mmCIF file of C-alpha atoms in Angstrom:
data_model
loop_
_atom_site.group_PDB
_atom_site.id
_atom_site.type_symbol
_atom_site.label_atom_id
_atom_site.label_comp_id
_atom_site.label_asym_id
_atom_site.label_seq_id
_atom_site.Cartn_x
_atom_site.Cartn_y
_atom_site.Cartn_z
ATOM 1 C CA MET A 1 75.693 125.110 61.100
ATOM 2 C CA SER A 2 79.370 126.136 60.908
ATOM 3 C CA VAL A 3 81.101 126.939 64.204
ATOM 4 C CA SER A 4 84.271 129.032 64.308
ATOM 5 C CA ARG A 5 87.266 127.174 65.718
ATOM 6 C CA ASN A 6 90.955 127.866 66.261
ATOM 7 C CA PHE A 7 93.692 126.052 64.349
ATOM 8 C CA VAL A 8 97.471 126.234 64.600
ATOM 9 C CA LEU A 9 99.690 125.517 61.599
ATOM 10 C CA ALA A 10 103.409 124.799 62.055
ATOM 11 C CA ALA A 11 105.843 124.847 59.144
ATOM 12 C CA GLY A 12 109.560 124.839 58.423
ATOM 13 C CA GLY A 13 111.299 127.881 57.008
ATOM 14 C CA THR A 14 111.270 127.009 53.296
ATOM 15 C CA GLY A 15 108.732 127.810 50.611
ATOM 16 C CA GLY A 16 107.972 124.123 50.178
ATOM 17 C CA HIS A 17 106.693 123.995 53.753
ATOM 18 C CA ILE A 18 105.295 127.506 54.166
ATOM 19 C CA ILE A 19 103.327 127.940 50.921
ATOM 20 C CA PRO A 20 100.973 124.955 51.564
ATOM 21 C CA ALA A 21 100.502 126.277 55.114
ATOM 22 C CA TYR A 22 99.545 129.698 53.735
ATOM 23 C CA ALA A 23 97.051 128.055 51.374
ATOM 24 C CA LEU A 24 95.433 125.994 54.136
ATOM 25 C CA GLY A 25 95.346 128.984 56.473
ATOM 26 C CA ALA A 26 93.551 131.090 53.869
ATOM 27 C CA GLU A 27 90.991 128.344 53.251
ATOM 28 C CA LEU A 28 90.307 127.773 56.959
ATOM 29 C CA MET A 29 89.850 131.515 57.498
ATOM 30 C CA ARG A 30 87.516 131.640 54.497
ATOM 31 C CA ARG A 31 85.448 129.030 56.340
ATOM 32 C CA GLY A 32 85.234 131.311 59.360
ATOM 33 C CA HIS A 33 87.986 129.900 61.598
ATOM 34 C CA GLN A 34 90.864 131.610 63.409
ATOM 35 C CA VAL A 35 94.345 130.510 62.352
ATOM 36 C CA ALA A 36 97.824 130.999 63.807
ATOM 37 C CA LEU A 37 101.104 130.003 62.150
ATOM 38 C CA ILE A 38 104.257 128.888 63.962
ATOM 39 C CA THR A 39 107.529 129.096 62.027
ATOM 40 C CA ASP A 40 111.108 130.337 62.382
ATOM 41 C CA ASN A 41 112.881 133.492 61.239
ATOM 42 C CA ARG A 42 113.393 132.169 57.702
ATOM 43 C CA GLY A 43 109.750 131.247 57.317
ATOM 44 C CA SER A 44 108.591 134.654 58.498
ATOM 45 C CA THR A 45 110.281 136.328 55.513
ATOM 46 C CA ILE A 46 108.496 134.276 52.838
ATOM 47 C CA PRO A 47 105.850 136.460 51.153
ATOM 48 C CA GLY A 48 102.201 135.489 50.806
ATOM 49 C CA CYS A 49 100.996 135.186 54.393
ATOM 50 C CA PRO A 50 97.197 135.637 54.315
ATOM 51 C CA ASP A 51 95.779 138.745 55.931
ATOM 52 C CA GLY A 52 94.467 138.019 59.400
ATOM 53 C CA MET A 53 96.626 134.958 60.082
ATOM 54 C CA GLU A 54 98.727 135.384 63.222
ATOM 55 C CA MET A 55 102.410 134.514 62.845
ATOM 56 C CA HIS A 56 104.503 133.352 65.811
ATOM 57 C CA ILE A 57 108.275 132.984 65.445
ATOM 58 C CA MET A 58 109.684 130.336 67.754
ATOM 59 C CA PRO A 59 113.083 128.679 68.168
ATOM 60 C CA ALA A 60 113.604 125.356 66.444
ATOM 61 C CA GLY A 61 116.781 123.321 66.494
ATOM 62 C CA ARG A 62 118.104 121.694 63.342
ATOM 63 C CA VAL A 63 119.640 118.409 64.477
ATOM 64 C CA ALA A 64 123.147 118.637 63.011
ATOM 65 C CA GLY A 65 126.736 119.491 63.885
ATOM 66 C CA GLY A 66 127.689 116.610 66.148
ATOM 67 C CA PRO A 67 127.074 116.309 69.909
ATOM 68 C CA ARG A 68 127.354 120.046 70.584
ATOM 69 C CA GLY A 69 124.946 120.818 67.763
ATOM 70 C CA TRP A 70 122.535 118.156 68.982
ATOM 71 C CA LEU A 71 122.558 119.612 72.480
ATOM 72 C CA ALA A 72 121.880 123.118 71.184
ATOM 73 C CA ALA A 73 119.086 121.770 68.995
ATOM 74 C CA ALA A 74 117.517 119.947 71.934
ATOM 75 C CA ARG A 75 117.536 123.148 73.996
ATOM 76 C CA ASN A 76 115.861 125.117 71.190
ATOM 77 C CA ILE A 77 113.268 122.407 70.601
ATOM 78 C CA TRP A 78 112.440 122.344 74.306
ATOM 79 C CA ARG A 79 112.195 126.143 74.432
ATOM 80 C CA GLY A 80 109.956 126.128 71.363
ATOM 81 C CA ARG A 81 107.760 123.446 72.925
ATOM 82 C CA ALA A 82 107.303 125.539 76.079
ATOM 83 C CA MET A 83 106.447 128.644 74.046
ATOM 84 C CA ALA A 84 103.986 126.674 71.923
ATOM 85 C CA ARG A 85 102.266 125.260 75.030
ATOM 86 C CA ALA A 86 101.871 128.778 76.370
ATOM 87 C CA LEU A 87 100.333 129.849 73.074
ATOM 88 C CA PHE A 88 97.981 126.856 73.081
ATOM 89 C CA ASN A 89 96.792 127.648 76.603
ATOM 90 C CA GLU A 90 95.760 131.090 75.372
ATOM 91 C CA PHE A 91 94.665 130.288 71.802
ATOM 92 C CA GLU A 92 93.038 126.908 72.611
ATOM 93 C CA PRO A 93 93.493 125.265 69.197
ATOM 94 C CA THR A 94 91.059 122.637 68.020
ATOM 95 C CA ALA A 95 93.875 120.944 66.092
ATOM 96 C CA VAL A 96 97.523 121.497 65.156
ATOM 97 C CA VAL A 97 98.740 120.869 61.605
ATOM 98 C CA GLY A 98 102.440 120.257 60.904
ATOM 99 C CA PHE A 99 103.917 120.808 57.437
ATOM 100 C CA GLY A 100 107.352 119.350 58.074
ATOM 101 C CA GLY A 101 110.677 120.987 58.784
ATOM 102 C CA TYR A 102 112.318 121.357 62.179
ATOM 103 C CA PRO A 103 110.264 124.450 63.201
ATOM 104 C CA ALA A 104 107.146 122.255 63.133
ATOM 105 C CA LEU A 105 108.524 119.828 65.724
ATOM 106 C CA PRO A 106 108.176 121.926 68.933
ATOM 107 C CA ALA A 107 104.560 122.784 68.070
ATOM 108 C CA LEU A 108 103.676 119.130 67.506
ATOM 109 C CA LEU A 109 105.388 118.084 70.733
ATOM 110 C CA ALA A 110 103.398 120.752 72.551
ATOM 111 C CA ALA A 111 100.189 119.468 70.965
ATOM 112 C CA PHE A 112 100.945 115.937 72.169
ATOM 113 C CA ALA A 113 101.541 117.257 75.681
ATOM 114 C CA ASN A 114 98.323 119.282 75.632
ATOM 115 C CA LYS A 115 96.361 116.408 74.082
ATOM 116 C CA VAL A 116 95.394 118.470 71.029
ATOM 117 C CA PRO A 117 94.546 116.506 67.837
ATOM 118 C CA THR A 118 97.353 116.612 65.267
ATOM 119 C CA ILE A 119 97.631 116.224 61.498
ATOM 120 C CA ILE A 120 100.788 116.303 59.394
ATOM 121 C CA HIS A 121 100.996 117.133 55.697
ATOM 122 C CA GLU A 122 103.819 115.677 53.596
ATOM 123 C CA GLN A 123 104.520 117.588 50.376
ATOM 124 C CA ASN A 124 107.047 115.126 48.943
ATOM 125 C CA ALA A 125 106.928 111.493 47.873
ATOM 126 C CA VAL A 126 109.191 110.549 50.802
ATOM 127 C CA LEU A 127 108.081 111.198 54.368
ATOM 128 C CA GLY A 128 110.436 113.849 55.790
ATOM 129 C CA ARG A 129 112.481 113.431 58.957
ATOM 130 C CA VAL A 130 110.260 115.403 61.304
ATOM 131 C CA ASN A 131 107.109 113.838 59.894
ATOM 132 C CA ARG A 132 108.658 110.379 60.301
ATOM 133 C CA LEU A 133 109.512 111.193 63.886
ATOM 134 C CA VAL A 134 105.929 112.101 64.819
ATOM 135 C CA ALA A 135 103.971 109.863 62.425
ATOM 136 C CA GLY A 136 103.188 107.287 65.105
ATOM 137 C CA LYS A 137 101.505 109.810 67.414
ATOM 138 C CA VAL A 138 99.541 112.051 65.039
ATOM 139 C CA ASN A 139 95.866 111.525 64.245
ATOM 140 C CA ALA A 140 96.236 111.742 60.456
ATOM 141 C CA ILE A 141 98.894 111.879 57.735
ATOM 142 C CA ALA A 142 97.936 113.887 54.645
ATOM 143 C CA THR A 143 100.003 113.090 51.540
ATOM 144 C CA ALA A 144 100.512 114.626 48.121
ATOM 145 C CA TYR A 145 101.202 111.363 46.265
ATOM 146 C CA PRO A 146 99.475 107.972 46.262
ATOM 147 C CA ASP A 147 102.761 106.209 47.007
ATOM 148 C CA VAL A 148 104.862 107.834 49.737
ATOM 149 C CA GLN A 149 108.119 106.221 50.852
ATOM 150 C CA ARG A 150 109.100 105.736 54.512
ATOM 151 C CA VAL A 151 105.521 105.439 55.811
ATOM 152 C CA LYS A 152 105.455 102.448 58.147
ATOM 153 C CA PRO A 153 102.851 99.740 57.407
ATOM 154 C CA GLY A 154 101.266 100.311 60.804
ATOM 155 C CA HIS A 155 100.596 103.950 59.942
ATOM 156 C CA GLN A 156 98.903 103.365 56.579
ATOM 157 C CA ALA A 157 95.409 103.360 58.097
ATOM 158 C CA LYS A 158 95.656 107.059 58.904
ATOM 159 C CA VAL A 159 97.063 108.160 55.521
ATOM 160 C CA HIS A 160 94.825 110.472 53.457
ATOM 161 C CA LEU A 161 95.735 111.417 49.866
ATOM 162 C CA VAL A 162 94.914 115.120 49.371
ATOM 163 C CA GLY A 163 97.623 116.537 47.092
ATOM 164 C CA ASN A 164 99.666 119.722 47.364
ATOM 165 C CA PRO A 165 97.815 123.057 47.547
ATOM 166 C CA VAL A 166 98.661 125.437 44.684
ATOM 167 C CA ARG A 167 97.726 129.046 43.977
ATOM 168 C CA ALA A 168 94.324 129.782 42.480
ATOM 169 C CA GLU A 169 95.832 131.320 39.311
ATOM 170 C CA VAL A 170 97.434 127.967 38.457
ATOM 171 C CA ILE A 171 94.259 125.991 39.148
ATOM 172 C CA MET A 172 92.417 128.260 36.698
ATOM 173 C CA LEU A 173 94.747 127.058 33.927
ATOM 174 C CA ARG A 174 93.199 123.612 34.269
ATOM 175 C CA ASP A 175 90.103 124.794 32.410
ATOM 176 C CA GLU A 176 92.102 126.293 29.558
ATOM 177 C CA PRO A 177 93.156 124.234 26.528
ATOM 178 C CA PHE A 178 96.782 123.371 25.858
ATOM 179 C CA PRO A 179 98.203 126.245 23.740
ATOM 180 C CA PRO A 180 98.125 125.474 20.001
ATOM 181 C CA PHE A 181 101.271 123.690 18.904
ATOM 182 C CA ILE A 182 101.555 123.181 15.166
ATOM 183 C CA GLU A 183 104.471 122.335 12.880
ATOM 184 C CA ASP A 184 105.208 125.934 11.882
ATOM 185 C CA GLY A 185 104.005 127.609 15.076
ATOM 186 C CA VAL A 186 105.954 129.098 17.956
ATOM 187 C CA PHE A 187 107.529 126.682 20.471
ATOM 188 C CA ARG A 188 107.442 128.211 23.968
ATOM 189 C CA VAL A 189 109.795 126.754 26.575
ATOM 190 C CA LEU A 190 109.684 127.740 30.251
ATOM 191 C CA VAL A 191 112.778 127.034 32.373
ATOM 192 C CA THR A 192 112.421 127.288 36.131
ATOM 193 C CA GLY A 193 114.646 126.053 38.945
ATOM 194 C CA GLY A 194 112.437 126.658 41.947
ATOM 195 C CA SER A 195 112.470 129.663 44.254
ATOM 196 C CA GLN A 196 116.269 130.004 44.129
ATOM 197 C CA GLY A 197 116.837 129.048 40.510
ATOM 198 C CA ALA A 198 119.381 126.395 39.516
ATOM 199 C CA SER A 199 122.788 127.153 38.017
ATOM 200 C CA ILE A 200 122.982 123.824 36.208
ATOM 201 C CA LEU A 201 119.921 124.765 34.130
ATOM 202 C CA SER A 202 121.659 128.000 33.167
ATOM 203 C CA GLU A 203 124.747 126.051 32.157
ATOM 204 C CA ILE A 204 123.012 123.345 30.117
ATOM 205 C CA VAL A 205 119.706 124.575 28.669
ATOM 206 C CA PRO A 206 120.926 127.282 26.229
ATOM 207 C CA ASP A 207 123.445 124.939 24.590
ATOM 208 C CA ALA A 208 120.877 122.128 24.458
ATOM 209 C CA LEU A 209 118.323 124.340 22.699
ATOM 210 C CA ALA A 210 121.001 125.407 20.227
ATOM 211 C CA ARG A 211 121.461 121.742 19.275
ATOM 212 C CA LEU A 212 117.841 121.269 18.235
ATOM 213 C CA PRO A 213 117.013 120.743 14.541
ATOM 214 C CA LEU A 214 116.518 123.975 12.627
ATOM 215 C CA ASN A 215 112.746 123.474 12.296
ATOM 216 C CA LEU A 216 112.450 123.528 16.111
ATOM 217 C CA ARG A 217 115.216 125.992 16.935
ATOM 218 C CA ARG A 218 113.925 128.772 14.698
ATOM 219 C CA ARG A 219 110.492 128.594 16.403
ATOM 220 C CA LEU A 220 111.768 128.891 19.976
ATOM 221 C CA GLN A 221 110.625 131.471 22.493
ATOM 222 C CA VAL A 222 112.290 130.920 25.877
ATOM 223 C CA THR A 223 111.537 132.254 29.330
ATOM 224 C CA GLN A 224 114.131 131.296 31.916
ATOM 225 C CA GLN A 225 114.524 131.921 35.627
ATOM 226 C CA CYS A 226 118.180 132.430 36.531
ATOM 227 C CA ARG A 227 120.164 133.226 39.612
ATOM 228 C CA ALA A 228 121.313 136.844 39.677
ATOM 229 C CA GLU A 229 124.953 135.819 39.301
ATOM 230 C CA ASP A 230 124.138 133.774 36.167
ATOM 231 C CA LEU A 231 121.930 136.314 34.415
ATOM 232 C CA GLU A 232 124.407 138.083 32.120
ATOM 233 C CA THR A 233 126.231 134.882 31.180
ATOM 234 C CA VAL A 234 122.987 133.182 30.164
ATOM 235 C CA ARG A 235 121.831 136.272 28.251
ATOM 236 C CA LYS A 236 125.042 136.190 26.212
ATOM 237 C CA MET A 237 124.685 132.455 25.534
ATOM 238 C CA TYR A 238 121.210 132.923 24.071
ATOM 239 C CA ALA A 239 122.352 135.937 22.051
ATOM 240 C CA ASP A 240 125.271 133.945 20.621
ATOM 241 C CA HIS A 241 122.857 131.154 19.659
ATOM 242 C CA GLN A 242 120.377 133.693 18.208
ATOM 243 C CA ILE A 243 117.572 132.284 20.347
ATOM 244 C CA PRO A 244 115.025 134.824 21.669
ATOM 245 C CA ALA A 245 114.872 134.557 25.461
ATOM 246 C CA GLN A 246 113.421 136.516 28.359
ATOM 247 C CA LEU A 247 115.397 136.106 31.581
ATOM 248 C CA ALA A 248 114.526 137.011 35.166
ATOM 249 C CA THR A 249 115.593 136.102 38.679
ATOM 250 C CA TYR A 250 111.955 135.868 39.754
ATOM 251 C CA LEU A 251 108.904 135.315 37.551
ATOM 252 C CA GLU A 252 106.144 137.398 39.117
ATOM 253 C CA ASP A 253 103.760 136.368 36.335
ATOM 254 C CA PHE A 254 104.657 132.669 36.590
ATOM 255 C CA PRO A 255 101.056 131.368 36.222
ATOM 256 C CA GLU A 256 100.660 133.334 32.988
ATOM 257 C CA ARG A 257 103.988 132.065 31.666
ATOM 258 C CA LEU A 258 103.038 128.519 32.602
ATOM 259 C CA GLY A 259 99.717 128.934 30.840
ATOM 260 C CA TRP A 260 101.203 129.618 27.423
ATOM 261 C CA SER A 261 104.200 127.271 27.682
ATOM 262 C CA HIS A 262 104.429 124.094 25.608
ATOM 263 C CA LEU A 263 107.239 122.520 27.621
ATOM 264 C CA VAL A 264 108.712 123.156 31.064
ATOM 265 C CA ILE A 265 112.294 122.316 32.034
ATOM 266 C CA GLY A 266 113.090 122.425 35.731
ATOM 267 C CA ARG A 267 113.668 120.758 39.072
ATOM 268 C CA ALA A 268 111.264 118.214 40.583
ATOM 269 C CA GLY A 269 110.247 119.998 43.765
ATOM 270 C CA ALA A 270 106.835 119.245 45.233
ATOM 271 C CA SER A 271 105.386 122.672 44.384
ATOM 272 C CA THR A 272 106.648 122.468 40.797
ATOM 273 C CA ILE A 273 105.085 119.035 40.290
ATOM 274 C CA ALA A 274 101.789 120.182 41.806
ATOM 275 C CA GLU A 275 101.613 123.213 39.507
ATOM 276 C CA LEU A 276 102.547 121.239 36.390
ATOM 277 C CA THR A 277 99.924 118.586 37.036
ATOM 278 C CA CYS A 278 97.184 121.026 37.990
ATOM 279 C CA ALA A 279 97.786 123.091 34.859
ATOM 280 C CA GLY A 280 98.486 120.092 32.632
ATOM 281 C CA ARG A 281 101.908 120.991 31.229
ATOM 282 C CA PRO A 282 104.517 118.448 30.066
ATOM 283 C CA ALA A 283 107.997 118.672 31.491
ATOM 284 C CA ILE A 284 111.580 117.503 31.454
ATOM 285 C CA LEU A 285 112.726 117.459 35.067
ATOM 286 C CA VAL A 286 116.128 117.208 36.720
ATOM 287 C CA PRO A 287 115.746 115.992 40.321
ATOM 288 C CA LEU A 288 118.029 117.721 42.800
ATOM 289 C CA PRO A 289 120.477 114.975 43.864
ATOM 290 C CA SER A 290 121.186 116.604 47.230
ATOM 291 C CA ALA A 291 117.507 116.698 48.223
ATOM 292 C CA MET A 292 116.973 114.855 51.500
ATOM 293 C CA ASP A 293 116.249 111.144 50.973
ATOM 294 C CA ASN A 294 116.438 111.834 47.208
ATOM 295 C CA HIS A 295 112.772 112.823 47.436
ATOM 296 C CA GLN A 296 112.710 114.750 44.128
ATOM 297 C CA ALA A 297 113.450 111.553 42.206
ATOM 298 C CA PHE A 298 110.375 109.993 43.829
ATOM 299 C CA ASN A 299 108.278 113.148 43.319
ATOM 300 C CA VAL A 300 108.447 112.836 39.549
ATOM 301 C CA SER A 301 107.681 109.108 39.318
ATOM 302 C CA GLU A 302 103.884 109.504 39.093
ATOM 303 C CA MET A 303 104.155 111.967 36.185
ATOM 304 C CA ILE A 304 106.629 109.708 34.395
ATOM 305 C CA LYS A 305 104.409 106.640 34.731
ATOM 306 C CA ALA A 306 101.469 108.603 33.353
ATOM 307 C CA GLY A 307 103.519 109.873 30.404
ATOM 308 C CA GLY A 308 103.459 113.545 31.390
ATOM 309 C CA ALA A 309 107.155 114.017 32.087
ATOM 310 C CA ARG A 310 110.651 112.762 31.472
ATOM 311 C CA ALA A 311 113.402 112.830 34.081
ATOM 312 C CA ILE A 312 117.156 113.175 33.577
ATOM 313 C CA LYS A 313 119.564 112.477 36.419
ATOM 314 C CA GLN A 314 121.806 115.443 37.099
ATOM 315 C CA SER A 315 124.884 113.301 36.422
ATOM 316 C CA ALA A 316 123.523 112.622 32.905
ATOM 317 C CA PHE A 317 122.168 116.131 32.306
ATOM 318 C CA THR A 318 124.176 117.315 29.297
ATOM 319 C CA PRO A 319 123.254 119.509 26.313
ATOM 320 C CA VAL A 320 123.243 116.439 24.071
ATOM 321 C CA GLU A 321 120.940 114.414 26.339
ATOM 322 C CA LEU A 322 118.555 117.298 26.946
ATOM 323 C CA ALA A 323 118.338 118.101 23.231
ATOM 324 C CA LYS A 324 117.570 114.435 22.526
ATOM 325 C CA GLN A 325 114.747 114.354 25.082
ATOM 326 C CA ILE A 326 113.256 117.622 23.795
ATOM 327 C CA GLN A 327 113.190 116.247 20.264
ATOM 328 C CA LYS A 328 111.400 113.097 21.414
ATOM 329 C CA MET A 329 108.650 115.228 22.917
ATOM 330 C CA ALA A 330 108.399 118.117 20.463
ATOM 331 C CA LEU A 331 109.139 116.916 16.926
ATOM 332 C CA ILE A 332 105.603 115.548 16.624
ATOM 333 C CA PRO A 333 102.958 118.018 17.898
ATOM 334 C CA GLU A 334 100.635 115.282 19.148
ATOM 335 C CA THR A 335 103.349 113.966 21.479
ATOM 336 C CA LEU A 336 103.411 117.164 23.536
ATOM 337 C CA GLN A 337 99.631 117.406 23.573
ATOM 338 C CA ASN A 338 99.316 113.815 24.788
ATOM 339 C CA ALA A 339 101.934 114.470 27.469
ATOM 340 C CA ALA A 340 99.967 117.533 28.594
ATOM 341 C CA ARG A 341 96.835 115.404 29.060
ATOM 342 C CA ALA A 342 98.856 112.794 30.952
ATOM 343 C CA ALA A 343 100.303 115.455 33.258
ATOM 344 C CA LYS A 344 96.838 116.831 33.972
ATOM 345 C CA SER A 345 95.594 113.360 34.893
ATOM 346 C CA CYS A 346 97.975 113.453 37.882
ATOM 347 C CA GLY A 347 96.740 116.815 39.137
ATOM 348 C CA ARG A 348 94.833 117.312 42.392
ATOM 349 C CA PRO A 349 93.292 120.770 42.080
ATOM 350 C CA ASP A 350 91.065 120.268 45.144
ATOM 351 C CA ALA A 351 94.038 119.707 47.466
ATOM 352 C CA VAL A 352 93.495 122.708 49.720
ATOM 353 C CA HIS A 353 89.761 121.990 50.089
ATOM 354 C CA ASP A 354 90.367 118.309 50.817
ATOM 355 C CA LEU A 355 93.079 119.152 53.340
ATOM 356 C CA ALA A 356 90.805 121.684 55.058
ATOM 357 C CA ASP A 357 88.017 119.079 55.221
ATOM 358 C CA LEU A 358 90.430 116.629 56.843
ATOM 359 C CA VAL A 359 91.607 119.194 59.382
ATOM 360 C CA GLU A 360 88.038 120.166 60.266
ATOM 361 C CA SER A 361 87.177 116.530 60.883
ATOM 362 C CA PHE A 362 89.412 116.406 63.964
ATOM 363 C CA GLY A 363 88.648 118.200 67.181
ATOM 364 C CA ARG A 364 85.415 119.696 68.402
ATOM 365 C CA ALA A 365 83.663 123.011 68.310
ATOM 366 C CA PRO A 366 84.091 124.918 71.614
ATOM 367 C CA LEU A 367 80.475 124.503 72.791
ATOM 368 C CA MET A 368 80.429 120.777 72.037
ATOM 369 C CA HIS A 369 83.846 120.432 73.697
ATOM 370 C CA THR A 370 82.402 121.863 76.932
ATOM 371 C CA ILE A 371 79.287 119.685 76.809
ATOM 372 C CA THR A 372 81.309 116.538 76.108
ATOM 373 C CA ASN A 373 83.772 117.200 78.924
ATOM 374 C CA THR A 374 80.907 117.833 81.397
ATOM 375 C CA GLU A 375 79.120 114.621 80.393
ATOM 376 C CA HIS A 376 82.309 112.557 80.656
ATOM 377 C CA SER A 377 83.258 114.052 84.012
ATOM 378 C CA SER A 378 79.872 113.106 85.451
ATOM 379 C CA LEU A 379 80.298 109.554 84.180
ATOM 380 C CA GLY A 380 83.874 109.238 85.422
ATOM 381 C CA PHE A 381 85.430 108.949 81.943
ATOM 382 C CA GLY A 382 88.549 110.628 80.589
ATOM 383 C CA SER A 383 88.858 112.591 77.348
ATOM 384 C CA ALA A 384 86.694 111.788 74.339
ATOM 385 C CA GLU A 385 87.920 109.370 71.695
ATOM 386 C CA PRO A 386 88.767 110.698 68.209
ATOM 387 C CA ALA A 387 85.628 109.033 66.795
ATOM 388 C CA LEU A 388 83.476 111.050 69.200
ATOM 389 C CA ALA A 389 85.386 114.189 68.202
ATOM 390 C CA ARG A 390 84.561 113.589 64.553
ATOM 391 C CA LYS A 391 80.843 113.303 65.327
ATOM 392 C CA ALA A 392 80.862 116.805 66.736
ATOM 393 C CA VAL A 393 81.916 118.412 63.425
ATOM 394 C CA SER A 394 79.307 120.836 62.152
#
């Protein structure tokens, strides 16, 4: 029998943190639970929050700016912790799930103080700063990759590989065949730079495609996401090269575009990798060099080892180099098809279900919680051990 429980999710104010939290929240609510989300002002503006999920905006201090900045951050973290504890006293969460980012820290600190079970989810292949800070105290660490950097050896026992949740429309592509790619057929290239686009892709990709051999160049159909300030410049570049291209600042129909693409060129963010591997689409990726701990370079390593992607360092990302790498993948049709299969082999389409199962395995249903506390009080014991909590899962 399933028993409704309350869960709190806490996520930083970027899409990389918030989108997996939205996905988990929707799945937990589908299973009959109540869910609340803690984030900051930035996170509250990201679209896609599931209907029925409470959102609480709380202060969170980014630790930067020298001693004065650190002091201000400490004050905000402490204020956020107090607000989260007040919420927990009213909402009575069964468990708290952190998705990284500084806004998740006060909620996790409050959970430790209130002795609420905690789980963290790491989207990247390097454990982020906040997740590193709390890794020793949480009950479980959910990861998106089999090899995650900066996880201490003593914490490996509580690591669970689940993957990164992606939208249902992308998972559906997994059951569709790779679009036909024959010697005289159309060659569809999708260029995406993440939620904010990437100017370097706008600068390099059009000239690289223009350098391709005629038998590839004349078959091109390009869809490219650009920053608003780059749009007209990129449109002119493609027109000058006589390459048909559709440009947009935001691709509302991204899953559809991904579905018919033969090759994707983009950054190596966690969400991008998860979508490519779930759908099974080959890629040439340019890791963002300024990403914290260089995590994008590690994100792409699994796809590269499998043969589903190639990576080019931004310092080496030139039209000549990109054109060379495209030719290596696309001159022979079977090469792209094999890369697509390799990319799909890295996908984890059940990520949101596996993460929800993990979250449900910690904490107790309200009725069992009351019975257990009564029994332990009569015997003179303290709170139940995590193993006992897991036995109470319906």
